[in-house]
């Protein structure tokens, strides 16, 4: 079974702090994704990566950056956390970019609260 | 861009059948996915459709009409454990990542 592990289930940070959310997958998947999930808005794509050192902006990249130095690890960085970034962050990976192998495997999520 | 619509909430009775609808608008379509998400847990993959028609997988089936931009998830013989959110997601040919609807929260009552 694919396992996607997110480093922290719950974090509380202060406005202006730099925040790192780490994600590791163990199935050699090419593609990795960061989504945030908010009530009434569903999952919204922040950034994704289809190869090491490659990244593409999703629908809401403002205020975020990412790093993919190794195939198995995809990090989400909040350079200066703000209260509107309080959310559930979900990391996911997939073997392919589309088709039946394109289904996403999600981590357990990291609930971030910015005070 | 993409626009995906699904009802916010539905209620159904244990043992019954429920249909959760999803409509989508994409500039180029490359597949539709359904996920299940229990409260406090990660979403898990349920089904995938890229051609018109019905895909059956046990108690769950998913239907797609590409010409109408429409899909539904059909859950038969409902069980209490089916109480969850069901997320519809479409893949656009112009990008390599899924776009999700807001999800439908299904409550199964005894």
XYZ file of C-alpha atoms in Angstrom:
225
model
C 0.000 0.000 0.000
C 1.081 3.542 -0.728
C 1.934 5.519 2.320
C 2.023 9.290 2.298
C 3.291 10.729 5.545
C 2.935 14.313 6.646
C 5.293 15.473 9.342
C 2.819 17.179 11.664
C -0.877 16.552 12.274
C -1.410 19.779 14.211
C 0.572 23.010 14.256
C -0.018 26.368 15.895
C 2.060 29.274 14.616
C 2.096 33.024 14.999
C 1.545 35.578 12.261
C 4.778 36.250 10.402
C 6.454 32.982 11.274
C 7.993 30.793 8.585
C 6.261 27.413 8.433
C 7.486 24.182 6.875
C 5.110 21.320 6.083
C 6.864 18.140 5.082
C 5.473 15.250 3.043
C 7.104 11.932 2.200
C 5.772 9.111 -0.003
C 7.205 5.613 -0.190
C 5.961 4.325 -3.574
C 8.332 6.057 -5.968
C 5.548 8.231 -7.386
C 6.514 10.871 -9.915
C 3.784 13.356 -9.036
C 3.203 15.113 -5.735
C 0.648 17.743 -4.756
C -0.274 20.158 -2.003
C -3.924 21.048 -1.451
C -5.653 23.013 1.260
C -9.128 22.106 2.429
C -11.553 24.633 3.885
C -15.255 24.214 4.737
C -17.469 25.081 1.798
C -14.505 25.494 -0.556
C -13.358 21.914 -0.909
C -9.812 21.037 -1.870
C -7.879 23.752 -3.640
C -4.576 23.108 -5.367
C -1.616 25.135 -4.118
C 1.372 23.650 -5.953
C 2.320 20.399 -7.603
C 5.432 18.722 -8.905
C 5.861 16.068 -11.584
C 9.595 15.569 -11.194
C 12.459 16.322 -8.853
C 13.231 20.048 -8.771
C 10.166 20.743 -10.921
C 7.163 22.656 -9.618
C 4.034 24.181 -11.038
C 1.623 26.673 -9.531
C -1.867 25.521 -8.758
C -4.918 27.688 -8.270
C -3.883 29.469 -5.074
C -0.057 29.687 -4.910
C 0.148 33.166 -3.373
C 1.905 33.159 -0.030
C 3.339 29.671 -0.530
C 6.414 28.082 -2.025
C 7.509 24.480 -2.422
C 10.650 22.407 -2.603
C 11.228 19.002 -4.227
C 14.902 18.097 -3.796
C 14.262 14.347 -3.665
C 11.644 12.282 -5.441
C 9.995 11.069 -2.257
C 9.784 14.408 -0.459
C 7.694 17.494 -1.228
C 7.752 20.422 1.182
C 5.311 23.306 1.456
C 6.680 26.562 2.837
C 4.740 29.505 4.186
C 7.287 32.310 4.090
C 5.348 34.564 6.460
C 2.262 32.920 7.894
C -0.972 34.873 7.988
C -4.285 34.158 9.699
C -5.993 33.446 6.367
C -3.646 30.491 5.937
C -5.277 28.710 8.845
C -6.473 25.531 7.165
C -6.114 21.790 6.703
C -3.220 21.030 4.352
C -3.267 17.773 2.423
C -0.331 16.280 0.580
C -0.931 13.698 -2.142
C 1.018 11.646 -4.658
C 0.180 9.750 -7.849
C 1.971 7.373 -10.154
C 0.759 9.039 -13.343
C -0.453 12.521 -14.222
C -3.772 11.226 -15.566
C -5.753 8.170 -16.399
C -6.425 5.307 -14.052
C -2.942 5.565 -12.587
C -3.601 9.204 -11.831
C -5.615 8.588 -8.677
C -4.274 10.478 -5.700
C -3.042 8.938 -2.472
C -3.400 11.405 0.365
C -1.587 11.920 3.625
C -3.496 12.327 6.886
C -3.360 16.094 6.685
C -1.735 18.866 8.701
C -4.088 21.211 10.505
C -2.405 24.594 10.759
C -3.676 27.382 12.987
C -2.102 30.816 12.601
C -2.705 33.167 15.511
C -10.458 26.850 -16.140
C -12.756 24.390 -14.454
C -16.019 24.597 -12.554
C -17.335 21.617 -10.637
C -20.694 21.577 -8.855
C -22.180 19.030 -6.479
C -24.823 19.266 -3.753
C -23.587 20.302 -0.324
C -25.489 17.792 1.783
C -27.685 14.723 1.364
C -29.465 12.425 3.771
C -30.480 8.839 3.105
C -31.704 5.801 4.995
C -29.731 2.675 5.795
C -30.354 0.004 3.162
C -31.519 2.491 0.534
C -29.897 3.744 -2.680
C -28.537 7.268 -3.074
C -27.264 9.112 -6.141
C -24.796 11.976 -5.782
C -24.605 14.197 -8.848
C -21.689 16.205 -10.174
C -21.572 18.595 -13.098
C -18.350 19.945 -14.509
C -17.163 22.438 -17.051
C -13.642 22.060 -18.376
C -11.755 23.493 -21.306
C -10.554 19.971 -22.091
C -11.641 16.803 -20.298
C -9.355 13.945 -19.356
C -11.208 11.957 -16.711
C -13.406 12.201 -13.634
C -12.641 10.796 -10.201
C -14.707 10.187 -7.090
C -13.197 10.131 -3.594
C -14.636 9.327 -0.183
C -13.583 11.257 2.908
C -14.651 10.329 6.423
C -14.605 13.113 8.992
C -11.082 13.799 10.206
C -9.513 11.442 7.668
C -7.786 11.707 4.292
C -9.760 11.262 1.055
C -9.559 7.808 -0.509
C -10.044 6.927 -4.170
C -13.367 5.348 -5.162
C -13.710 5.407 -8.947
C -12.509 6.752 -12.267
C -14.428 7.398 -15.514
C -13.090 8.701 -18.787
C -15.552 7.116 -21.258
C -19.322 7.462 -21.240
C -21.175 4.863 -19.251
C -21.373 3.124 -15.945
C -18.479 1.670 -13.963
C -19.562 -0.724 -11.232
C -17.477 -1.648 -8.233
C -19.394 -3.587 -5.616
C -21.994 -1.400 -3.912
C -20.611 1.693 -5.611
C -21.100 2.678 -9.257
C -20.085 5.797 -11.142
C -21.602 7.141 -14.346
C -20.249 9.631 -16.848
C -21.793 11.569 -19.721
C -19.085 13.594 -21.437
C -21.510 15.392 -23.755
C -23.520 16.651 -20.771
C -20.571 17.306 -18.475
C -22.285 15.149 -15.876
C -21.373 12.341 -13.531
C -23.023 10.603 -10.629
C -21.953 8.258 -7.870
C -24.503 5.615 -6.952
C -24.344 3.951 -3.567
C -26.502 0.864 -3.043
C -27.506 -0.963 0.145
C -26.399 1.982 2.235
C -24.609 1.276 5.484
C -23.987 3.587 8.404
C -20.282 3.568 7.594
C -21.081 5.225 4.246
C -21.704 8.487 6.125
C -18.893 10.618 4.720
C -18.140 13.377 2.253
C -17.951 12.412 -1.416
C -15.667 14.481 -3.598
C -15.972 14.803 -7.361
C -12.780 15.776 -9.202
C -12.052 16.384 -12.877
C -8.834 16.281 -14.810
C -8.327 18.910 -17.484
C -6.186 18.076 -20.503
C -4.474 21.419 -20.037
C -3.000 20.547 -16.663
C -1.649 17.624 -14.753
C -3.593 17.990 -11.525
C -7.145 17.341 -10.376
C -9.653 20.064 -9.637
C -12.111 19.159 -6.896
C -15.694 20.120 -6.228
C -16.668 21.277 -2.747
C -17.852 17.803 -1.780
C -21.206 16.321 -0.783
C -21.677 15.372 2.847
C -23.843 12.257 3.042
C -25.545 11.316 6.262
C -26.970 7.804 6.511
C -29.737 7.450 9.072
C -31.024 4.237 10.682
